[in-house]
mmCIF file of C-alpha atoms and ligand atoms in Angstrom:
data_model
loop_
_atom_site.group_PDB
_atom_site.id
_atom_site.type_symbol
_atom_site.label_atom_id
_atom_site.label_comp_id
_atom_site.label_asym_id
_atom_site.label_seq_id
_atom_site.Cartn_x
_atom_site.Cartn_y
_atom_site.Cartn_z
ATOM 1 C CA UNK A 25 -29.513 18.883 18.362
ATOM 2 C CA UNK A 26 -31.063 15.876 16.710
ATOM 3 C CA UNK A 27 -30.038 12.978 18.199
ATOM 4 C CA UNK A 28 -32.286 10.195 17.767
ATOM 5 C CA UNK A 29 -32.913 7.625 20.776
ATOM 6 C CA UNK A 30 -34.562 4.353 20.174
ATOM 7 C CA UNK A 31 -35.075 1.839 22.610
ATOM 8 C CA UNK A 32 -36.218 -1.900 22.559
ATOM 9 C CA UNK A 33 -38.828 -0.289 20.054
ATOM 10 C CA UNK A 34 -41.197 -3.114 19.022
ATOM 11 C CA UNK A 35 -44.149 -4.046 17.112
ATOM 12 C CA UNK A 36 -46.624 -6.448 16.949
ATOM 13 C CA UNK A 37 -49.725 -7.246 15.456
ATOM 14 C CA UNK A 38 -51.232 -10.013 17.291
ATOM 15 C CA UNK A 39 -48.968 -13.111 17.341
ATOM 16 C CA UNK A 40 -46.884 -10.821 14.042
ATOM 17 C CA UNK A 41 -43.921 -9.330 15.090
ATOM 18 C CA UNK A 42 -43.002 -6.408 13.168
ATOM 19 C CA UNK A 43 -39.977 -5.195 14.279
ATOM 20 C CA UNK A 44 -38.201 -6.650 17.258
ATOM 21 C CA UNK A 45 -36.667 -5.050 20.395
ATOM 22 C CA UNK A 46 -34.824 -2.287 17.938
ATOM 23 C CA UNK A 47 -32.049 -0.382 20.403
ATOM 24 C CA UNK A 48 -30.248 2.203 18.744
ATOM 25 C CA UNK A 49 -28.912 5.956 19.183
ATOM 26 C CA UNK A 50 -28.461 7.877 15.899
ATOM 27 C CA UNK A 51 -26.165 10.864 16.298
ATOM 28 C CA UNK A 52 -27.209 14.154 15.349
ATOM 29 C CA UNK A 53 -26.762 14.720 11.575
ATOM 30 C CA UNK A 54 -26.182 11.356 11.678
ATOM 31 C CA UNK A 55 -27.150 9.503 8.090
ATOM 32 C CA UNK A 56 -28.118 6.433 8.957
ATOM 33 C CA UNK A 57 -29.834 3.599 6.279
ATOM 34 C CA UNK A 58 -32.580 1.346 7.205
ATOM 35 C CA UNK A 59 -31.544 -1.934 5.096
ATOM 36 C CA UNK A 60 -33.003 -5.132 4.212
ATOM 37 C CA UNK A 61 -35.147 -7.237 2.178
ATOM 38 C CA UNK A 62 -39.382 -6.553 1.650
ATOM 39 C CA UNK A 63 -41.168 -6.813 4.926
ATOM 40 C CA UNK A 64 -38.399 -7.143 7.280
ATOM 41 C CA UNK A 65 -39.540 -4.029 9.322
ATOM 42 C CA UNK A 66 -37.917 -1.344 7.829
ATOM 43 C CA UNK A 67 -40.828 1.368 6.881
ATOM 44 C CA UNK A 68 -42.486 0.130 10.294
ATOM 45 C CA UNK A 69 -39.143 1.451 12.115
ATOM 46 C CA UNK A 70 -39.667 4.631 10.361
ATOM 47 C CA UNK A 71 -43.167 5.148 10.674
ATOM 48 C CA UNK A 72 -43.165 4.681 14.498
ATOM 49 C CA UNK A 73 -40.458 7.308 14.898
ATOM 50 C CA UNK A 74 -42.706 9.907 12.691
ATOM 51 C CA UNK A 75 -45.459 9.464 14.858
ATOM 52 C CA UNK A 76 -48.143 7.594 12.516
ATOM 53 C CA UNK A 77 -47.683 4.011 14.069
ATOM 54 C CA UNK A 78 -47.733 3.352 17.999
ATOM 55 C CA UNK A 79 -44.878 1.111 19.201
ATOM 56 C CA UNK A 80 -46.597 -2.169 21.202
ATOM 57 C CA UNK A 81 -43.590 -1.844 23.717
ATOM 58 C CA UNK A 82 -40.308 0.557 23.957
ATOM 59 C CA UNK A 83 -39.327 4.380 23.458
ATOM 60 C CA UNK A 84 -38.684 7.005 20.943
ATOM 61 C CA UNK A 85 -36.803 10.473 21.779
ATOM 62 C CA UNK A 86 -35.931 12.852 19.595
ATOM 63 C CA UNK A 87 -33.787 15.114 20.911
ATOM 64 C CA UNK A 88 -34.208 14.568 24.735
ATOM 65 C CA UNK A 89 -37.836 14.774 23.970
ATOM 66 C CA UNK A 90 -39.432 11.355 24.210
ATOM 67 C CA UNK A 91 -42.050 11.275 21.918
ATOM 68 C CA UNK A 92 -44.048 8.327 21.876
ATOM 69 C CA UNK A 93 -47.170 10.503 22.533
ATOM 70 C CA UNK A 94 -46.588 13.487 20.385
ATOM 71 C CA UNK A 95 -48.412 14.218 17.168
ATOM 72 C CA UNK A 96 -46.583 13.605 13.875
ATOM 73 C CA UNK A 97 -46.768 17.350 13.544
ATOM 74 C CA UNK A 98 -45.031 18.045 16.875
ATOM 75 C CA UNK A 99 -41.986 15.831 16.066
ATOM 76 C CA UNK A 100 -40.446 18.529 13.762
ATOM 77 C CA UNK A 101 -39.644 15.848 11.011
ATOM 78 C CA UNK A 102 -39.760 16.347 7.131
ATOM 79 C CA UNK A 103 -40.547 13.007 5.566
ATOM 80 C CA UNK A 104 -40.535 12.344 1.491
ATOM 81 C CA UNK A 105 -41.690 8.535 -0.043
ATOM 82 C CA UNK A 106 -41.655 6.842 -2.871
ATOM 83 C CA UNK A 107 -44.805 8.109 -4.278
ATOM 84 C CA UNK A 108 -44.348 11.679 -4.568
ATOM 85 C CA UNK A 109 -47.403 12.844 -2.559
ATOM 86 C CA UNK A 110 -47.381 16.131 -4.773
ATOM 87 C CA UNK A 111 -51.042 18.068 -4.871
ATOM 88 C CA UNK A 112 -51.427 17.855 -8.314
ATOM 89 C CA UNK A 113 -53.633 21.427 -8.291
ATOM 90 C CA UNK A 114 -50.744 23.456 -7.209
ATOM 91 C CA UNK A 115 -48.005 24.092 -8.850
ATOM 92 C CA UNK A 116 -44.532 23.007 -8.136
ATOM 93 C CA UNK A 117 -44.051 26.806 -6.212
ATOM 94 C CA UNK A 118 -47.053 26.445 -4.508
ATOM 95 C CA UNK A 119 -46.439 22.579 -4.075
ATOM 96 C CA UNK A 120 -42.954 23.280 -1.944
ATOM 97 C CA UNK A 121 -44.362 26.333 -0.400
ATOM 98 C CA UNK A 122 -47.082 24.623 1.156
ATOM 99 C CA UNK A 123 -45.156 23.158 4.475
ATOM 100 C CA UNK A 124 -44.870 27.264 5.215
ATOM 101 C CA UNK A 125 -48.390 27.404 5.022
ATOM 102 C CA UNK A 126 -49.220 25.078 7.497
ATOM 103 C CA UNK A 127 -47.098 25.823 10.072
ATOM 104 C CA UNK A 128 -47.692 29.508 9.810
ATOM 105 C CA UNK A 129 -44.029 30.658 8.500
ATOM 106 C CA UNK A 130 -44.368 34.145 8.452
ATOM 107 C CA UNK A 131 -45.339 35.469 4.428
ATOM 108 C CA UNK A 132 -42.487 37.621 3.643
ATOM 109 C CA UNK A 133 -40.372 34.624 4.391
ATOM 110 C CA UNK A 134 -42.008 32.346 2.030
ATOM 111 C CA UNK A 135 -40.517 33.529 -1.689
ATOM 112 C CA UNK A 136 -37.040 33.396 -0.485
ATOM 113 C CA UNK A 137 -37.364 30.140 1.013
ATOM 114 C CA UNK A 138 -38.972 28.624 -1.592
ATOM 115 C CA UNK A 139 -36.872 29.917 -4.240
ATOM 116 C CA UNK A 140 -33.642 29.018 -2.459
ATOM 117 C CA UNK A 141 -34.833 25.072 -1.796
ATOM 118 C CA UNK A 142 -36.159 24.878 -5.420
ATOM 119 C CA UNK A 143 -32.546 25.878 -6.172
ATOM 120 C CA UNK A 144 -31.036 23.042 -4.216
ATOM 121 C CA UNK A 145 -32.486 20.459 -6.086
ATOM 122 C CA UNK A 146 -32.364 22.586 -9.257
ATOM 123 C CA UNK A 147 -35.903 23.220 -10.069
ATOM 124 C CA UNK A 148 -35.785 27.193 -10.876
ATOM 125 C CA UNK A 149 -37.186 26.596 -13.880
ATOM 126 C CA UNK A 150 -40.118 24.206 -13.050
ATOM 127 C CA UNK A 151 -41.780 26.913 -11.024
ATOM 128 C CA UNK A 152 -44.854 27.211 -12.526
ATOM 129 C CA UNK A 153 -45.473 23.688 -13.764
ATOM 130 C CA UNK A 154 -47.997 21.834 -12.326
ATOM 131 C CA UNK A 155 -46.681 18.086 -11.258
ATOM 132 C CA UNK A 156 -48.437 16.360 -14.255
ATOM 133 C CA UNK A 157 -45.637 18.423 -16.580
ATOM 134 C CA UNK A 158 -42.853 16.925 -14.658
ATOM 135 C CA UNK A 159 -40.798 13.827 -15.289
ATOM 136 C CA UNK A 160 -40.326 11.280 -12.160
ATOM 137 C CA UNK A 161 -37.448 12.646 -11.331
ATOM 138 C CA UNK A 162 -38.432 16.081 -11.384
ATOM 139 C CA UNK A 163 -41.608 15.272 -8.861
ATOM 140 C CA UNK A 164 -38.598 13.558 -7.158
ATOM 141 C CA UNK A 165 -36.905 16.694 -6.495
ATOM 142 C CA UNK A 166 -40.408 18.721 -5.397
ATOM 143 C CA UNK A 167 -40.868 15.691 -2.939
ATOM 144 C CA UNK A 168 -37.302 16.374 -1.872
ATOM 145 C CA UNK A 169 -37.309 20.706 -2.259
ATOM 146 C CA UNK A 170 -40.953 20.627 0.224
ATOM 147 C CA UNK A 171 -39.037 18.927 2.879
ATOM 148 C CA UNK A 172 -36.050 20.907 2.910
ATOM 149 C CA UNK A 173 -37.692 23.813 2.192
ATOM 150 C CA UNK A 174 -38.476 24.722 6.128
ATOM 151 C CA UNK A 175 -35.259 23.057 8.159
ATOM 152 C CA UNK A 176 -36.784 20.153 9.846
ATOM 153 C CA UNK A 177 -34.849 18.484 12.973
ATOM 154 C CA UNK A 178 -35.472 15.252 10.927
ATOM 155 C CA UNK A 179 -35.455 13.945 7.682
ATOM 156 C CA UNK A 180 -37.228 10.485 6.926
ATOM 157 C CA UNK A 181 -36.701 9.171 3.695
ATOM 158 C CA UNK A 182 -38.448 5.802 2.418
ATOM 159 C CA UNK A 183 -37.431 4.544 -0.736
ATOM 160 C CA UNK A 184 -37.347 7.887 -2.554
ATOM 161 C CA UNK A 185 -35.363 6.751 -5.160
ATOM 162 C CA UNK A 186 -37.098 3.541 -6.351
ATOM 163 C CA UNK A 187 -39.588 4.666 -9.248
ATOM 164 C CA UNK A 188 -36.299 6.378 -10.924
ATOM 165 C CA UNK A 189 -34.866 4.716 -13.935
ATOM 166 C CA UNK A 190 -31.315 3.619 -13.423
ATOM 167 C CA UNK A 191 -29.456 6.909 -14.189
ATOM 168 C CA UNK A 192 -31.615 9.325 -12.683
ATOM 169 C CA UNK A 193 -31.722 6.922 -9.466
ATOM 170 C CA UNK A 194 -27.577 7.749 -9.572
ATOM 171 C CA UNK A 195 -28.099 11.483 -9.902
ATOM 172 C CA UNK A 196 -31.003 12.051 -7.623
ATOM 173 C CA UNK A 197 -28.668 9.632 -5.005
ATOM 174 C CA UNK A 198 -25.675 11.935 -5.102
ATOM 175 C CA UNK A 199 -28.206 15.415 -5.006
ATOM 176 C CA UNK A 200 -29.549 13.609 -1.973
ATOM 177 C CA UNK A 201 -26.080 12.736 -0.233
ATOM 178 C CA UNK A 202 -25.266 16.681 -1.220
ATOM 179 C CA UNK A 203 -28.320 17.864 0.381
ATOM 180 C CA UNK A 204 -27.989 16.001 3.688
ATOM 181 C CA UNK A 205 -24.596 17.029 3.977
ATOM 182 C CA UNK A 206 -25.468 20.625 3.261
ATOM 183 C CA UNK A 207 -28.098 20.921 5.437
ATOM 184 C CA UNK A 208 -26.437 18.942 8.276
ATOM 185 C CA UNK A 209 -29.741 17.356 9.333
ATOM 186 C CA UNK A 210 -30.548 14.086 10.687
ATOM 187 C CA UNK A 211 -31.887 12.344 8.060
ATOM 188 C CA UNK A 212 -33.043 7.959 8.308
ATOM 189 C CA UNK A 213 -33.465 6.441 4.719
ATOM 190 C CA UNK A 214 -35.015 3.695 4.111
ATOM 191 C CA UNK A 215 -34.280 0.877 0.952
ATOM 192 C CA UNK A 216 -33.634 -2.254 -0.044
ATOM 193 C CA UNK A 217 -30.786 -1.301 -2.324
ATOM 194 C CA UNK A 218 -27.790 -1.996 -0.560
ATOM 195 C CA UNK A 219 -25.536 0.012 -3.013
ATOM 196 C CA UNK A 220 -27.794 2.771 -2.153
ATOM 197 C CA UNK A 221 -27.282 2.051 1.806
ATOM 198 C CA UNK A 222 -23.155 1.577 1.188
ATOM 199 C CA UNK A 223 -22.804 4.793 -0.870
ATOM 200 C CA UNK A 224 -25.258 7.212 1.138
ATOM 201 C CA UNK A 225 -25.153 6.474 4.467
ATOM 202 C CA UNK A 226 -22.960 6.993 7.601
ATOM 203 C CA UNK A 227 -23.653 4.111 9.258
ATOM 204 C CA UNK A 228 -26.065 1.113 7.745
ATOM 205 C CA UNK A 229 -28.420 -0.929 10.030
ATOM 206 C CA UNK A 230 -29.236 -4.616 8.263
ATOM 207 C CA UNK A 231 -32.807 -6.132 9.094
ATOM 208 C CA UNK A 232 -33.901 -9.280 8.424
ATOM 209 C CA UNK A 233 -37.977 -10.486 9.583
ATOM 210 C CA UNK A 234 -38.042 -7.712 12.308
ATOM 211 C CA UNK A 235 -34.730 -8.150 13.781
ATOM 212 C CA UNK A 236 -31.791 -6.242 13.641
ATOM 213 C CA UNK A 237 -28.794 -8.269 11.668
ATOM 214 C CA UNK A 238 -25.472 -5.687 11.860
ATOM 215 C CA UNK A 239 -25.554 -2.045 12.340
ATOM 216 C CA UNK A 240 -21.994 -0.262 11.388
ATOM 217 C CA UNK A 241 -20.404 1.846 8.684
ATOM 218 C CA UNK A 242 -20.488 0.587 5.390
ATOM 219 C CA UNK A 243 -16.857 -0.503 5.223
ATOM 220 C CA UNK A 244 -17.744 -2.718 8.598
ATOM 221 C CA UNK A 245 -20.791 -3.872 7.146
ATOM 222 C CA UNK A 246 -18.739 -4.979 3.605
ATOM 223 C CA UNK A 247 -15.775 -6.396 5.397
ATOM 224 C CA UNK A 248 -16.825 -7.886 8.456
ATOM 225 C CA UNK A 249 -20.587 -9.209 7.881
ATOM 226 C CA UNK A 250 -21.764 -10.493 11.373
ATOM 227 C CA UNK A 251 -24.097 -13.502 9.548
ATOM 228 C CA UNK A 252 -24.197 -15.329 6.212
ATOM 229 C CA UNK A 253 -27.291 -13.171 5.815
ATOM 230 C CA UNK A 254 -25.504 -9.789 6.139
ATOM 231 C CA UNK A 255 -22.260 -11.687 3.682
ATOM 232 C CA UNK A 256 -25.152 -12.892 1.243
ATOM 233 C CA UNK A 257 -26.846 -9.131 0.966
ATOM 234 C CA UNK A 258 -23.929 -7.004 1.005
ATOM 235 C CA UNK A 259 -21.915 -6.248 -2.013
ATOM 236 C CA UNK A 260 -22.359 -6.587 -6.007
ATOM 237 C CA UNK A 261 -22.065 -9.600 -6.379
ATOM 238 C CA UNK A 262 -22.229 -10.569 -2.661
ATOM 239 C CA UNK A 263 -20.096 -12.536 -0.834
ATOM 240 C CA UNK A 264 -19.502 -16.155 -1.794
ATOM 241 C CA UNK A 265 -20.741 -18.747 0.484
ATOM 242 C CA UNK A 266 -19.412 -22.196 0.111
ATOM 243 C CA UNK A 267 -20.617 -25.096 2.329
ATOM 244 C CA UNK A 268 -17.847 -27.363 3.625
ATOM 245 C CA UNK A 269 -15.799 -28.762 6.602
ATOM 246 C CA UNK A 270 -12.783 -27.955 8.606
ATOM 247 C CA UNK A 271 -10.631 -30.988 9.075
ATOM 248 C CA UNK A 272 -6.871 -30.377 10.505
ATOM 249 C CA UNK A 273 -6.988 -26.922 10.185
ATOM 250 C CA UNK A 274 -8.004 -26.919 6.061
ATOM 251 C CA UNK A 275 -11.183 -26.412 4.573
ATOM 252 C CA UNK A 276 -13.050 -29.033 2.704
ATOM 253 C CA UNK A 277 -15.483 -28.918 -0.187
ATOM 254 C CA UNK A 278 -16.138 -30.732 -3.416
ATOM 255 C CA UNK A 279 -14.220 -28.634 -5.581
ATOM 256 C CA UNK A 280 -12.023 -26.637 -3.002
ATOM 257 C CA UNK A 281 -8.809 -27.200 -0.056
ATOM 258 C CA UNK A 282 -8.094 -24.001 1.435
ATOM 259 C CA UNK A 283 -5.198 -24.965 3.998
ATOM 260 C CA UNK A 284 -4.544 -22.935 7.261
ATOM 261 C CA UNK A 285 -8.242 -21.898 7.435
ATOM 262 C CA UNK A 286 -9.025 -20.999 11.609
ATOM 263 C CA UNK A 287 -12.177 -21.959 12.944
ATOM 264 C CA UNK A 288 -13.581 -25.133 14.869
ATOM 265 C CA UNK A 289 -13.891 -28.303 12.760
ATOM 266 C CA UNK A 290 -16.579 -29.733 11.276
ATOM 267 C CA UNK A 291 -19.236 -28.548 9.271
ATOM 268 C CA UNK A 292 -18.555 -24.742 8.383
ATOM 269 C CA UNK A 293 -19.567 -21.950 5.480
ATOM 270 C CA UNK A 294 -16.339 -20.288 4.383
ATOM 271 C CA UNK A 295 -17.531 -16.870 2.800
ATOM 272 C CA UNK A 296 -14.724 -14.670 0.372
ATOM 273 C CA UNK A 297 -15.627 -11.524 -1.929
ATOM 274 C CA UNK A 298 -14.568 -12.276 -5.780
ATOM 275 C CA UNK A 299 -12.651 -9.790 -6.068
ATOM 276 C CA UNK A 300 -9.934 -11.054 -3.335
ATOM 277 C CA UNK A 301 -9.618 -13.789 -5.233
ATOM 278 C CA UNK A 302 -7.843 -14.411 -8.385
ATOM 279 C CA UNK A 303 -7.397 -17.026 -11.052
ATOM 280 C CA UNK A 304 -4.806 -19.664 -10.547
ATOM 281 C CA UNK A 305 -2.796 -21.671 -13.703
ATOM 282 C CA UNK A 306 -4.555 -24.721 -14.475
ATOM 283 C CA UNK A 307 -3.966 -27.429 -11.915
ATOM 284 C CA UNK A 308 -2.910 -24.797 -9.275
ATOM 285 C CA UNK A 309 -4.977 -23.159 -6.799
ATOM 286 C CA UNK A 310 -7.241 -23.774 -3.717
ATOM 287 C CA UNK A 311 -10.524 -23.824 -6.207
ATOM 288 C CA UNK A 312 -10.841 -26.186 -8.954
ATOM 289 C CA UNK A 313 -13.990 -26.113 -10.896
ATOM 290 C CA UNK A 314 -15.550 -26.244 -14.540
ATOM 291 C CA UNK A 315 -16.921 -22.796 -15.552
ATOM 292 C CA UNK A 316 -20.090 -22.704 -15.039
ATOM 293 C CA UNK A 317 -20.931 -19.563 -16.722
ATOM 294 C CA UNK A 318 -18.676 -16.117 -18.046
ATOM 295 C CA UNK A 319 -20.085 -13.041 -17.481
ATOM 296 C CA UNK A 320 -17.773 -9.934 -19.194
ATOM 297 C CA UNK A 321 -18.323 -6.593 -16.639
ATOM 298 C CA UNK A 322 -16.112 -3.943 -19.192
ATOM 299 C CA UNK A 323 -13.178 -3.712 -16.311
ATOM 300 C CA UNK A 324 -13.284 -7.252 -15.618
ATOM 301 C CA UNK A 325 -14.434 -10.838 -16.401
ATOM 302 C CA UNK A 326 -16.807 -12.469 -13.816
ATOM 303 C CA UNK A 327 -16.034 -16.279 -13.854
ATOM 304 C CA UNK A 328 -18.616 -18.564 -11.927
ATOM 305 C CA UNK A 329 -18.082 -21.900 -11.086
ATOM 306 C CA UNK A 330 -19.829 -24.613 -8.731
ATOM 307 C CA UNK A 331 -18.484 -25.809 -5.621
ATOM 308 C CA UNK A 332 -20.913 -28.680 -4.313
ATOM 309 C CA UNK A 333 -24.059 -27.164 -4.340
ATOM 310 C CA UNK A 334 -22.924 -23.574 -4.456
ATOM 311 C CA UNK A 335 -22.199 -21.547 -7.244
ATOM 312 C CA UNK A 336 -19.218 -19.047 -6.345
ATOM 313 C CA UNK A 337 -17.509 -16.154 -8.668
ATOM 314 C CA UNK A 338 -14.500 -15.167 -9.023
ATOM 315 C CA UNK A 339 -13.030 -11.584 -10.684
ATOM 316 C CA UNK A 340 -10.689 -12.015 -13.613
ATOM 317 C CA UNK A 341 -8.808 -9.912 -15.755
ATOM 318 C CA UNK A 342 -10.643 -8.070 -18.227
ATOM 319 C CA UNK A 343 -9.207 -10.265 -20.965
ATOM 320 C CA UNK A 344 -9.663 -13.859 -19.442
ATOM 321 C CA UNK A 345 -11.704 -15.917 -21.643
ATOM 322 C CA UNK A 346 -12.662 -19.626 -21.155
ATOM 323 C CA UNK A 347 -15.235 -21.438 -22.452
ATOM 324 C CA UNK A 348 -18.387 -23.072 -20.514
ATOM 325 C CA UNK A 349 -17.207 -26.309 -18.982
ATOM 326 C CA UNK A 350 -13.969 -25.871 -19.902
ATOM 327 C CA UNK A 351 -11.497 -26.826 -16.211
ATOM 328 C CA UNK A 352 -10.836 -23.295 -14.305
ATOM 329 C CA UNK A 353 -8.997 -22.807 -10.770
ATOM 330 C CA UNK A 354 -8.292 -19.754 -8.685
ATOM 331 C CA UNK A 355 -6.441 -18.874 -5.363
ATOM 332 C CA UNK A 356 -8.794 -18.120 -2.689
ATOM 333 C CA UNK A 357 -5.836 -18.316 0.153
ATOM 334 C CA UNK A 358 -7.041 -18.272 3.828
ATOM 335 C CA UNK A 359 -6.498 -14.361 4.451
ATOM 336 C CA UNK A 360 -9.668 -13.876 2.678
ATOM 337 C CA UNK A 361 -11.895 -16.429 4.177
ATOM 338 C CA UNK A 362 -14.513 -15.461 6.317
ATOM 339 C CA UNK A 363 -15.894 -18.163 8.458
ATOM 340 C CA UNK A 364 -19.532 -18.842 9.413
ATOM 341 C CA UNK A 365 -21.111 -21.180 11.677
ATOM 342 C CA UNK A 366 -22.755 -24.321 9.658
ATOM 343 C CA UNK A 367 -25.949 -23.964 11.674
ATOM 344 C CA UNK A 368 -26.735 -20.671 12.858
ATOM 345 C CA UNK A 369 -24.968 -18.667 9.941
ATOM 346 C CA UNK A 370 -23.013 -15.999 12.870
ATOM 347 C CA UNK A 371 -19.535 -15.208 12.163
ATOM 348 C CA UNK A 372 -16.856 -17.193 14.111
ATOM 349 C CA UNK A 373 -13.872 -16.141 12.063
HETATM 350 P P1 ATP B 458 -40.982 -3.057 1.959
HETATM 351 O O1 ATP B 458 -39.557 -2.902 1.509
HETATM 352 O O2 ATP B 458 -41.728 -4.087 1.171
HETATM 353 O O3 ATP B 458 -41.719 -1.772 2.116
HETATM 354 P P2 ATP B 458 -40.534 -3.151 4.826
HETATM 355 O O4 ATP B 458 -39.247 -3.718 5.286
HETATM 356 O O5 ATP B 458 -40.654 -1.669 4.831
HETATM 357 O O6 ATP B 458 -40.905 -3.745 3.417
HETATM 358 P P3 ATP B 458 -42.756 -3.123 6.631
HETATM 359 O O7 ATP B 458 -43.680 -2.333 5.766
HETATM 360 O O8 ATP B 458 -42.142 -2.446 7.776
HETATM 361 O O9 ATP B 458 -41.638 -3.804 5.736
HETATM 362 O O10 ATP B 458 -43.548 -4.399 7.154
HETATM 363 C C1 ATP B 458 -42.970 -5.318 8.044
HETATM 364 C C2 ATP B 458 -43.906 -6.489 8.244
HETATM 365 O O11 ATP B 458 -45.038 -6.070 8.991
HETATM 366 C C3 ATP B 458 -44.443 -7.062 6.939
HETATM 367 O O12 ATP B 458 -44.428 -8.469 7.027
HETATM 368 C C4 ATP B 458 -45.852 -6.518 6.854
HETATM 369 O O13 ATP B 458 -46.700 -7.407 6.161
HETATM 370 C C5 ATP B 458 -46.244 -6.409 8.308
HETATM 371 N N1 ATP B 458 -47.239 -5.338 8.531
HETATM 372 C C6 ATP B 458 -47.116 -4.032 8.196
HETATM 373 N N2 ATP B 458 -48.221 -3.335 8.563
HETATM 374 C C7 ATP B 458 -49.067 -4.229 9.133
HETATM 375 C C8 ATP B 458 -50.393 -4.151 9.714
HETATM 376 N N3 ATP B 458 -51.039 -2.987 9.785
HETATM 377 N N4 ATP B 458 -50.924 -5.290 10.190
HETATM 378 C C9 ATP B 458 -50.265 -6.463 10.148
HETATM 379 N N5 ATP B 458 -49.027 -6.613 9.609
HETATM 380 C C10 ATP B 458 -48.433 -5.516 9.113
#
């Protein structure tokens, strides 16, 4: 059993805080993704649990082990980065082997091993290559076959994916959600990609400047965003934010009257994805705007238009066309508002 504890884990450097007062558990086998923009804490989270950054305050257990003073090499946790971290002397056998060497797996177990995580991640062939011979994504997958290739209680994973090109990113994303399901390990990934958080993980945990934003599954996370920050990050494009008011029960802005809107009134940010809404005939709808720009997506038409100071989208049929300026509306009923407070950005509808 891997079950990972953390509890009011925080770090500071001087005045700097870090990461704030993180409390989570993570269930054993348990994919969970570490999300958020640079610096917001998220490699600092993972570094404390591996062992090579002390926590200022709060504990780590892995297991029911609490480990805040064990060695990195005591936690029994596999880790793989962004930079490869290959030894570019060996070669790619010798390169995943190497974990057996150090903690002193017997011998006759090492070709077996070796051979069957190097056929995981489809590197049979690459054997005897040394990691200059090797595309990214192939060092990729030597990262990945040296830290499954002796089962760890814990994989860490920091931003493995991010010096991939766009298509081997996809790949390499889907070997990696095979492997973790495979192996049935506990695994905590790290990125800022959020499509790479919604389509990996079990559960996603949103950080903004050290603090914790929303943890839940991915269809939580997409469809209930606890902040304009979470609404604003999530989703491709991400939620539309438009600044406005409630008066009587209907939402005001310059270019937009949503009736039957809930929430307090006065000064508000109604939120709603582009896809639940939907283009309106001319003269009709809750959303009346000149385009502002057309963007054609192959399945669909992304129309954007401005709405005081805020630019929202809105998904059309594959065939709409309009031209720049030209007068566009669309229905964006109340069912698919999501309501934020003005001030502090939280959720109140
Ligand atoms: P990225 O996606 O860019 O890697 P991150 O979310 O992983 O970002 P961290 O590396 O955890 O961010 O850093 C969090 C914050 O802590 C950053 O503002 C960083 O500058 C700061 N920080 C990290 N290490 C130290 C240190 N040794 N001393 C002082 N500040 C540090």
């Amino acid at each position: 059993m891997a079950e990972i504890k953390l509890k009011n884990v925080t770090k500071r450097w001087g005045d700097f805080v870090g990461v704030q007062a993180f409390d989570l558990d993570i269930a054993d086998r348990e994919f969970l993704v570490l999300l958020g923009p640079s610096g917001c804490g998220k490699t600092t989270t993972m570094r404390m649990i591996a062992g090579l950054e002390d926590p200022t305050a709060g504990d780590i257990y892995i297991g029911d082990r609490r480990v805040n003073d064990l060695d990195p090499k005591d936690r029994d946790i596999a880790m793989v980065f962004q930079s490869y971290g290959l030894y570019p002397n060996l070669t790619v056998y010798e390169n995943i082997r190497f974990p057996l060497k150090v903690r002193k797996v017997p011998q006759a177990e090492h070709e077996e091993r070796v051979m069957r995580a190097s056929a995981m991640v489809e590197l049979d062939d690459f054997l005897h290559r040394k990691p200059a011979a090797l595309s990214g994504g192939q060092r990729q997958r030597v990262a990945l076959a040296r830290a499954i290739v002796r089962t760890p209680q814990v994989f860490l994973m920091d931003e493995p994916l991010s010096n991939l090109d766009a298509k081997l990113r996809v790949s390499t994303r889907a070997q990696i959600k095979n492997l973790s399901h495979e192996l049935k390990v506990t695994t905590i990934y790290v990125t800022h990609d959020q499509i790479e958080a919604m389509t990996l993980a079990d559960r996603v945990v949103v950080m903004k400047a050290g603090i914790v934003q929303q943890v839940g599954t991915p269809t939580e996370i997409y469809d209930q965003p606890q902040n304009t920050f979470v609404a604003g990050f999530i989703g491709s494009p991400a939620m539309n934010l438009m600044a406005g008011e409630i008066r009587d029960g209907t939402f005001h802005s310059e270019n937009a009257t949503i009736p039957g809107v809930s929430g307090p009134p006065g000064k508000v940010i109604c939120g709603f994805r582009a896809e639940d809404a939907s283009v309106a005939e001319e003269g009709q709808g809750e959303l009346r705007a000149p385009v502002y720009s057309m963007e054609l997506l192959g399945d669909s038409t992304m129309v954007t238009v401005r709405t005081g100071r805020d630019l929202v989208a809105v998904k059309a049929p594959k065939e709409f066309r309009a031209e720049i300026k030209a007068p566009f509306a669309a229905h964006i009923p109340a069912e698919i508002c999501h309501v934020f407070d003005a001030e502090s950005g939280e959720r109140v509808v």
